[in-house]
Short mmCIF file of C-alpha atoms and ligand atoms in Angstrom, two decimals:
data_model
loop_
_atom_site.label_atom_id
_atom_site.label_comp_id
_atom_site.label_asym_id
_atom_site.label_seq_id
_atom_site.Cartn_x
_atom_site.Cartn_y
_atom_site.Cartn_z
CA MET A 3 66.97 46.27 -58.27
CA LYS A 4 63.75 44.42 -57.56
CA LYS A 5 64.27 42.29 -60.70
CA LEU A 6 67.80 41.45 -59.56
CA LEU A 7 66.51 40.40 -56.16
CA ALA A 8 63.83 38.27 -57.78
CA SER A 9 66.32 36.39 -59.95
CA LEU A 10 68.75 35.96 -57.07
CA PHE A 11 65.89 34.53 -55.08
CA ALA A 12 64.97 32.11 -57.87
CA VAL A 13 68.59 30.92 -58.16
CA ALA A 14 68.85 30.64 -54.41
CA LEU A 15 65.91 28.28 -54.20
CA LEU A 16 67.60 25.88 -56.63
CA VAL A 17 70.72 25.43 -54.50
CA GLY A 18 70.97 22.70 -51.82
CA CYS A 19 70.52 18.94 -51.73
CA GLY A 20 66.79 19.13 -52.28
CA THR A 21 66.12 16.15 -50.02
CA ALA A 22 64.62 18.05 -47.12
CA THR A 23 61.45 16.67 -45.54
CA SER A 24 59.17 18.31 -43.01
CA GLU A 25 58.99 16.89 -39.49
CA GLY A 26 56.62 17.18 -36.53
CA THR A 27 55.95 20.19 -34.35
CA PRO A 28 57.83 20.59 -31.08
CA ALA A 29 55.71 20.49 -27.93
CA THR A 30 54.65 23.73 -26.26
CA THR A 31 54.70 24.24 -22.54
CA GLU A 32 53.67 27.82 -21.92
CA THR A 33 50.36 29.60 -22.20
CA GLU A 34 49.13 33.18 -22.47
CA THR A 35 50.64 35.87 -20.31
CA THR A 36 49.37 39.34 -19.57
CA THR A 37 51.84 41.89 -18.28
CA THR A 38 52.05 45.46 -17.11
CA GLU A 39 49.28 46.66 -14.85
CA ALA A 40 47.05 49.42 -16.11
CA SER A 41 47.12 52.42 -13.80
CA GLY A 42 44.61 55.08 -12.73
CA ASP A 43 45.18 58.43 -14.43
CA ALA A 44 47.66 57.38 -17.08
CA LYS A 45 46.69 56.79 -20.69
CA THR A 46 46.86 53.02 -21.14
CA TYR A 47 47.44 51.44 -24.54
CA ASN A 48 46.48 47.83 -25.13
CA VAL A 49 49.12 45.95 -27.08
CA GLY A 50 48.53 42.44 -28.46
CA VAL A 51 51.61 40.36 -29.23
CA ALA A 52 51.11 37.03 -31.02
CA ILE A 53 54.15 34.73 -31.12
CA TYR A 54 54.21 31.72 -33.47
CA GLN A 55 55.36 29.41 -30.69
CA PHE A 56 56.61 30.03 -27.15
CA ASP A 57 58.72 26.88 -27.29
CA ASP A 58 61.42 28.47 -29.47
CA ASN A 59 64.72 29.59 -27.92
CA PHE A 60 65.18 32.64 -30.11
CA MET A 61 61.55 33.83 -30.01
CA THR A 62 61.59 33.46 -26.21
CA LEU A 63 64.44 35.96 -25.96
CA TYR A 64 62.64 38.17 -28.48
CA ARG A 65 59.27 38.19 -26.69
CA ASN A 66 60.83 38.72 -23.26
CA GLU A 67 62.66 41.71 -24.65
CA ILE A 68 59.43 43.11 -26.17
CA GLU A 69 57.82 42.88 -22.75
CA SER A 70 60.68 44.43 -20.81
CA TYR A 71 61.33 47.15 -23.37
CA PHE A 72 57.67 48.27 -23.26
CA LYS A 73 58.07 48.56 -19.46
CA THR A 74 61.07 50.87 -19.85
CA LEU A 75 59.02 53.19 -22.08
CA GLU A 76 56.27 53.69 -19.51
CA THR A 77 55.90 57.04 -17.80
CA ASP A 78 53.44 58.43 -15.27
CA ALA A 79 51.34 59.53 -18.22
CA VAL A 80 51.58 56.46 -20.50
CA LYS A 81 51.22 52.76 -19.69
CA TYR A 82 51.31 49.74 -21.99
CA ASN A 83 49.06 46.82 -21.20
CA VAL A 84 50.87 44.08 -23.11
CA THR A 85 49.21 40.71 -23.75
CA ILE A 86 51.44 38.04 -25.28
CA VAL A 87 49.90 34.84 -26.67
CA ASP A 88 51.37 31.53 -27.81
CA GLY A 89 50.27 30.41 -31.29
CA LYS A 90 51.55 26.89 -30.52
CA ASN A 91 52.74 26.65 -34.13
CA ASP A 92 49.10 26.32 -35.18
CA MET A 93 47.79 28.85 -37.72
CA ALA A 94 44.12 28.25 -36.82
CA GLU A 95 44.89 28.91 -33.17
CA GLN A 96 46.78 32.08 -34.05
CA SER A 97 43.97 33.28 -36.28
CA ASN A 98 41.57 32.91 -33.33
CA GLN A 99 43.98 34.82 -31.13
CA ILE A 100 43.97 37.70 -33.63
CA ASP A 101 40.13 37.63 -33.65
CA ASN A 102 40.26 37.90 -29.86
CA PHE A 103 42.72 40.80 -30.03
CA ILE A 104 40.31 42.59 -32.36
CA THR A 105 37.34 41.92 -30.05
CA GLN A 106 39.38 43.06 -27.04
CA GLY A 107 40.06 46.34 -28.84
CA MET A 108 43.87 46.19 -29.00
CA ASP A 109 45.40 49.52 -30.00
CA VAL A 110 48.25 47.88 -31.89
CA ILE A 111 49.22 44.28 -32.74
CA ILE A 112 52.73 42.82 -33.07
CA LEU A 113 52.58 39.55 -34.98
CA ASN A 114 55.04 36.70 -35.50
CA LEU A 115 53.05 34.65 -38.02
CA VAL A 116 52.82 30.87 -37.75
CA GLN A 117 52.51 30.69 -41.54
CA THR A 118 53.41 33.53 -43.87
CA SER A 119 51.01 32.04 -46.43
CA SER A 120 48.21 33.28 -44.15
CA ALA A 121 49.55 36.85 -44.06
CA ASP A 122 46.89 38.27 -46.37
CA ALA A 123 43.96 36.84 -44.45
CA ILE A 124 45.30 38.20 -41.16
CA ILE A 125 46.29 41.58 -42.59
CA ASP A 126 42.78 41.99 -44.04
CA LYS A 127 41.19 41.34 -40.64
CA VAL A 128 43.48 43.64 -38.69
CA VAL A 129 43.42 46.47 -41.24
CA GLY A 130 39.62 46.06 -41.48
CA ALA A 131 39.42 46.60 -37.71
CA GLY A 132 41.54 49.77 -38.01
CA ILE A 133 44.41 48.40 -35.89
CA PRO A 134 48.06 49.06 -36.84
CA LEU A 135 50.03 45.85 -37.42
CA VAL A 136 53.75 45.23 -36.97
CA LEU A 137 54.84 41.92 -38.51
CA ILE A 138 58.04 40.46 -37.07
CA ASN A 139 60.54 37.62 -37.68
CA ARG A 140 58.70 35.77 -40.47
CA GLU A 141 58.66 37.86 -43.60
CA PRO A 142 55.89 37.30 -46.14
CA LEU A 143 57.63 37.55 -49.52
CA GLY A 144 56.11 39.34 -52.47
CA GLU A 145 56.44 38.33 -56.13
CA ASP A 146 59.62 40.38 -56.47
CA GLY A 147 61.20 38.94 -53.34
CA ASP A 148 61.98 41.15 -50.38
CA GLU A 149 60.23 44.45 -49.79
CA SER A 150 57.51 43.76 -52.32
CA TYR A 151 54.69 42.18 -50.33
CA LYS A 152 51.48 43.85 -51.49
CA GLY A 153 49.75 43.53 -48.11
CA ILE A 154 52.55 45.64 -46.68
CA LEU A 155 53.07 48.07 -49.56
CA ASP A 156 49.34 48.74 -49.97
CA ASN A 157 48.58 49.30 -46.29
CA PRO A 158 50.21 52.27 -44.56
CA THR A 159 49.33 50.78 -41.16
CA VAL A 160 51.15 47.48 -41.78
CA CYS A 161 54.93 47.02 -41.68
CA TYR A 162 57.58 44.35 -41.30
CA VAL A 163 60.51 44.41 -38.88
CA GLY A 164 63.23 41.83 -39.44
CA ALA A 165 66.71 40.92 -40.50
CA ASP A 166 67.81 39.96 -44.02
CA ALA A 167 68.42 36.22 -43.78
CA ARG A 168 70.62 36.27 -46.90
CA GLN A 169 73.16 38.15 -44.81
CA SER A 170 73.12 35.49 -42.06
CA GLY A 171 73.53 32.69 -44.61
CA THR A 172 76.41 34.50 -46.31
CA PHE A 173 78.12 35.02 -42.94
CA GLN A 174 77.81 31.31 -42.15
CA GLY A 175 79.45 30.36 -45.45
CA GLU A 176 82.18 32.95 -44.93
CA ILE A 177 82.95 31.65 -41.43
CA ILE A 178 83.87 28.30 -43.02
CA ALA A 179 85.52 29.81 -46.13
CA GLU A 180 87.76 31.96 -43.92
CA LEU A 181 89.20 28.95 -42.05
CA PRO A 182 92.82 28.13 -43.04
CA ASP A 183 91.64 24.91 -44.77
CA LYS A 184 88.35 26.51 -45.97
CA GLY A 185 86.51 23.64 -44.29
CA ASP A 186 88.31 20.99 -46.33
CA LEU A 187 89.55 18.89 -43.42
CA ASN A 188 90.52 15.85 -45.49
CA GLY A 189 92.24 17.84 -48.22
CA ASP A 190 90.28 16.30 -51.11
CA GLY A 191 89.61 19.72 -52.64
CA LYS A 192 85.94 19.93 -51.63
CA VAL A 193 83.91 20.56 -48.52
CA SER A 194 81.43 17.77 -47.71
CA TYR A 195 78.64 19.07 -45.52
CA ILE A 196 75.24 18.37 -44.07
CA MET A 197 72.54 21.05 -43.84
CA ILE A 198 69.92 21.17 -41.07
CA GLU A 199 67.06 23.45 -42.00
CA GLY A 200 64.44 25.33 -40.00
CA ASP A 201 60.79 25.38 -41.07
CA PRO A 202 60.95 25.13 -44.89
CA GLU A 203 58.14 27.67 -45.36
CA ASN A 204 60.19 30.26 -43.51
CA ILE A 205 62.28 32.54 -45.69
CA ASP A 206 65.00 32.61 -43.00
CA ALA A 207 65.46 28.86 -43.47
CA GLN A 208 65.43 29.08 -47.28
CA TYR A 209 67.87 31.97 -47.49
CA ARG A 210 70.28 30.61 -44.87
CA THR A 211 70.36 27.25 -46.63
CA THR A 212 71.16 28.73 -50.02
CA TYR A 213 73.31 31.73 -49.17
CA SER A 214 75.62 29.84 -46.78
CA ILE A 215 76.51 27.42 -49.56
CA LYS A 216 76.71 30.16 -52.18
CA ALA A 217 79.30 32.02 -50.07
CA LEU A 218 81.32 28.87 -49.42
CA GLU A 219 81.22 27.90 -53.11
CA GLU A 220 82.91 31.15 -53.95
CA ALA A 221 85.96 29.84 -52.07
CA ILE A 222 85.95 26.08 -52.71
CA ALA A 223 83.95 23.21 -54.26
CA VAL A 224 81.21 21.72 -52.07
CA GLU A 225 79.37 18.42 -51.75
CA CYS A 226 76.03 18.13 -49.98
CA LEU A 227 75.79 14.77 -48.18
CA ASP A 228 72.45 15.38 -46.52
CA ASP A 229 69.83 18.13 -46.15
CA GLN A 230 67.06 17.65 -43.59
CA VAL A 231 64.38 19.73 -41.90
CA GLY A 232 64.89 20.15 -38.14
CA ASN A 233 62.11 22.75 -37.71
CA TRP A 234 64.37 25.01 -35.60
CA ALA A 235 64.32 22.45 -32.76
CA GLN A 236 67.29 21.23 -30.72
CA ALA A 237 66.09 17.63 -30.43
CA LYS A 238 65.67 17.36 -34.22
CA GLY A 239 69.11 18.89 -34.77
CA GLN A 240 70.59 16.21 -32.53
CA GLU A 241 68.69 13.36 -34.16
CA ILE A 242 69.50 14.43 -37.73
CA THR A 243 73.20 14.94 -36.94
CA ALA A 244 73.47 11.62 -35.10
CA ASN A 245 71.91 9.77 -38.05
CA ALA A 246 74.09 11.56 -40.58
CA LEU A 247 77.25 10.90 -38.56
CA SER A 248 76.48 7.22 -38.38
CA GLN A 249 75.70 7.11 -42.11
CA TYR A 250 78.53 9.29 -43.48
CA GLY A 251 81.09 9.18 -40.62
CA ASP A 252 84.36 10.99 -41.34
CA LYS A 253 83.12 12.17 -44.72
CA ILE A 254 81.21 14.97 -42.95
CA GLU A 255 83.46 18.01 -42.64
CA VAL A 256 80.90 20.72 -41.86
CA VAL A 257 77.51 20.79 -40.16
CA PHE A 258 75.46 23.84 -41.18
CA CYS A 259 72.45 24.59 -38.95
CA ASN A 260 69.90 27.26 -39.84
CA ASN A 261 69.78 28.23 -36.15
CA ASP A 262 71.63 27.75 -32.87
CA ALA A 263 68.98 25.60 -31.21
CA MET A 264 69.60 22.93 -33.84
CA ALA A 265 73.37 23.54 -33.57
CA LEU A 266 73.17 22.80 -29.83
CA GLY A 267 71.61 19.45 -30.72
CA ALA A 268 74.22 18.88 -33.44
CA ALA A 269 77.02 19.63 -30.96
CA ALA A 270 75.68 16.97 -28.58
CA ALA A 271 75.54 14.41 -31.41
CA ILE A 272 79.07 15.34 -32.53
CA THR A 273 80.42 14.77 -29.00
CA ALA A 274 78.48 11.51 -28.65
CA ALA A 275 80.04 10.27 -31.91
CA GLY A 276 83.54 10.97 -30.54
CA ARG A 277 84.20 13.80 -33.00
CA LYS A 278 85.72 17.15 -32.01
CA VAL A 279 84.74 20.54 -33.43
CA GLY A 280 87.75 22.40 -34.76
CA GLU A 281 89.81 19.19 -35.03
CA ASN A 282 87.86 16.84 -37.27
CA ILE A 283 84.55 18.61 -37.96
CA TYR A 284 83.19 22.16 -38.14
CA LEU A 285 79.82 23.45 -36.87
CA VAL A 286 78.01 26.74 -37.54
CA GLY A 287 74.64 28.11 -36.44
CA VAL A 288 72.71 31.39 -36.39
CA ASP A 289 71.29 33.47 -33.48
CA ALA A 290 74.30 33.71 -31.13
CA LEU A 291 72.38 32.37 -28.14
CA ASP A 292 74.43 32.93 -24.97
CA GLU A 293 75.36 29.26 -24.65
CA CYS A 294 76.49 29.19 -28.28
CA GLN A 295 78.65 32.29 -27.86
CA GLU A 296 80.29 30.43 -24.96
CA MET A 297 80.78 27.38 -27.18
CA VAL A 298 82.38 29.50 -29.92
CA LYS A 299 84.76 30.89 -27.30
CA ASN A 300 85.62 27.37 -26.08
CA GLY A 301 86.00 26.02 -29.60
CA GLU A 302 82.95 23.74 -29.32
CA MET A 303 81.33 25.60 -32.23
CA THR A 304 83.21 27.06 -35.19
CA GLY A 305 80.99 30.12 -35.33
CA THR A 306 77.52 31.58 -35.25
CA VAL A 307 75.77 34.74 -36.46
CA LEU A 308 74.15 37.22 -34.09
CA ASN A 309 70.44 37.47 -34.84
CA ASP A 310 69.91 40.70 -32.95
CA HIS A 311 66.74 40.03 -30.95
CA ILE A 312 67.34 43.19 -28.94
CA GLY A 313 67.63 45.41 -32.01
CA GLN A 314 64.65 43.73 -33.65
CA SER A 315 62.36 43.78 -30.60
CA HIS A 316 63.21 47.39 -29.77
CA THR A 317 62.58 48.42 -33.38
CA ALA A 318 59.24 46.57 -33.40
CA VAL A 319 58.18 48.26 -30.15
CA ASP A 320 59.39 51.70 -31.27
CA VAL A 321 57.39 51.34 -34.49
CA ALA A 322 54.32 50.17 -32.56
CA VAL A 323 54.62 53.24 -30.32
CA LYS A 324 54.92 55.45 -33.40
CA ALA A 325 51.69 53.94 -34.69
CA LEU A 326 50.02 54.51 -31.30
CA ASN A 327 51.05 58.15 -31.52
CA GLY A 328 49.46 58.41 -34.94
CA GLU A 329 52.82 58.78 -36.74
CA ALA A 330 53.39 57.23 -40.15
CA MET A 331 55.48 54.08 -40.35
CA ASP A 332 57.75 52.83 -43.13
CA ASN A 333 56.94 49.58 -44.94
CA TYR A 334 60.09 47.74 -43.88
CA TYR A 335 62.63 48.05 -41.06
CA TRP A 336 65.89 46.04 -41.16
CA VAL A 337 68.32 45.10 -38.42
CA ASP A 338 71.82 43.80 -39.29
CA TYR A 339 73.25 40.38 -38.46
CA VAL A 340 76.78 40.15 -37.01
CA LYS A 341 79.35 37.39 -37.64
CA VAL A 342 80.51 35.67 -34.43
CA THR A 343 83.81 33.73 -34.38
CA LYS A 344 86.39 33.05 -31.71
C1 BGC B 410 65.69 32.23 -35.75
C2 BGC B 410 65.30 30.86 -35.28
C3 BGC B 410 63.84 30.85 -34.90
C4 BGC B 410 62.99 31.37 -36.06
C5 BGC B 410 61.53 31.45 -35.71
C6 BGC B 410 64.76 32.65 -36.88
O1 BGC B 410 65.09 33.95 -37.30
O2 BGC B 410 67.02 32.20 -36.21
O3 BGC B 410 66.07 30.48 -34.16
O4 BGC B 410 63.47 29.53 -34.59
O5 BGC B 410 63.44 32.65 -36.44
O6 BGC B 410 60.77 31.93 -36.79
#
């Protein structure tokens, strides 16, 4: 099974236009927050939560849910003193924040890595300090693909909580393939699309890019007109789509975005270019942000895929609590995606 996953992964990385380039980092506006007052007689656990960047629509929902879910678990006897810090998309900054968490004597750390390539260095520090570690959202991949990262397999106090991005990519491709015209608006027998990618180091971006097209290709021929990195950001999604629409015009039948933030930007560019989703272009994203669910309902987006931040944040917190109670944790915990269409 692991071998199969590894070869699928290798094939997956070969699909796509291959013209993606990395762009700048979005600005960050928020700083550290500390929540949940410690109280007198209760046992208080210190929880450190490090988020890769506060200025990210999806991770904002995720971190807010971590905070509020911890609150719901408090009793007269147990309190959680939760400190959430903003890595500002800067690995050096996040590494310092982890050092601080260790010095502050956190009882458990929940970590959304800035760069998965730094996973080992961080895991070594945290394990060395004897603190349980729950990795979230950005999965460090082992040599055999998913569920094979040595830093996780070798350390019983380290785990990963996430969603399998192949599933979200497949759902995106299926949303287009299941349309009456399979996305082929001009009836030339192939679907011409542009792809807007998240951070290229992120496995979510890689898998969504490849698996969306793989699923669509099972139904119809495809042509990639453009493939650019939008780094998960709305403004980049808008800029890339606007440029592509002015370059390729009516040739573009589908805009694939690795997330909804970029799809929101794409939708604005589509409207500005006088095009209409559902009539002369299709648009899909991932996350199912509230505003995007509304847009799917109104026909302003063809579809999206629910990235269940509630399921993922609650699982991460539940696992952290298990660790605080001295219970064993599994290596990996998975939460399903859900297809969202009208
Ligand atoms: C979400 C993106 C988000 C990214 C952050 C992905 O799973 O779909 O919206 O920007 O995680 O790592």
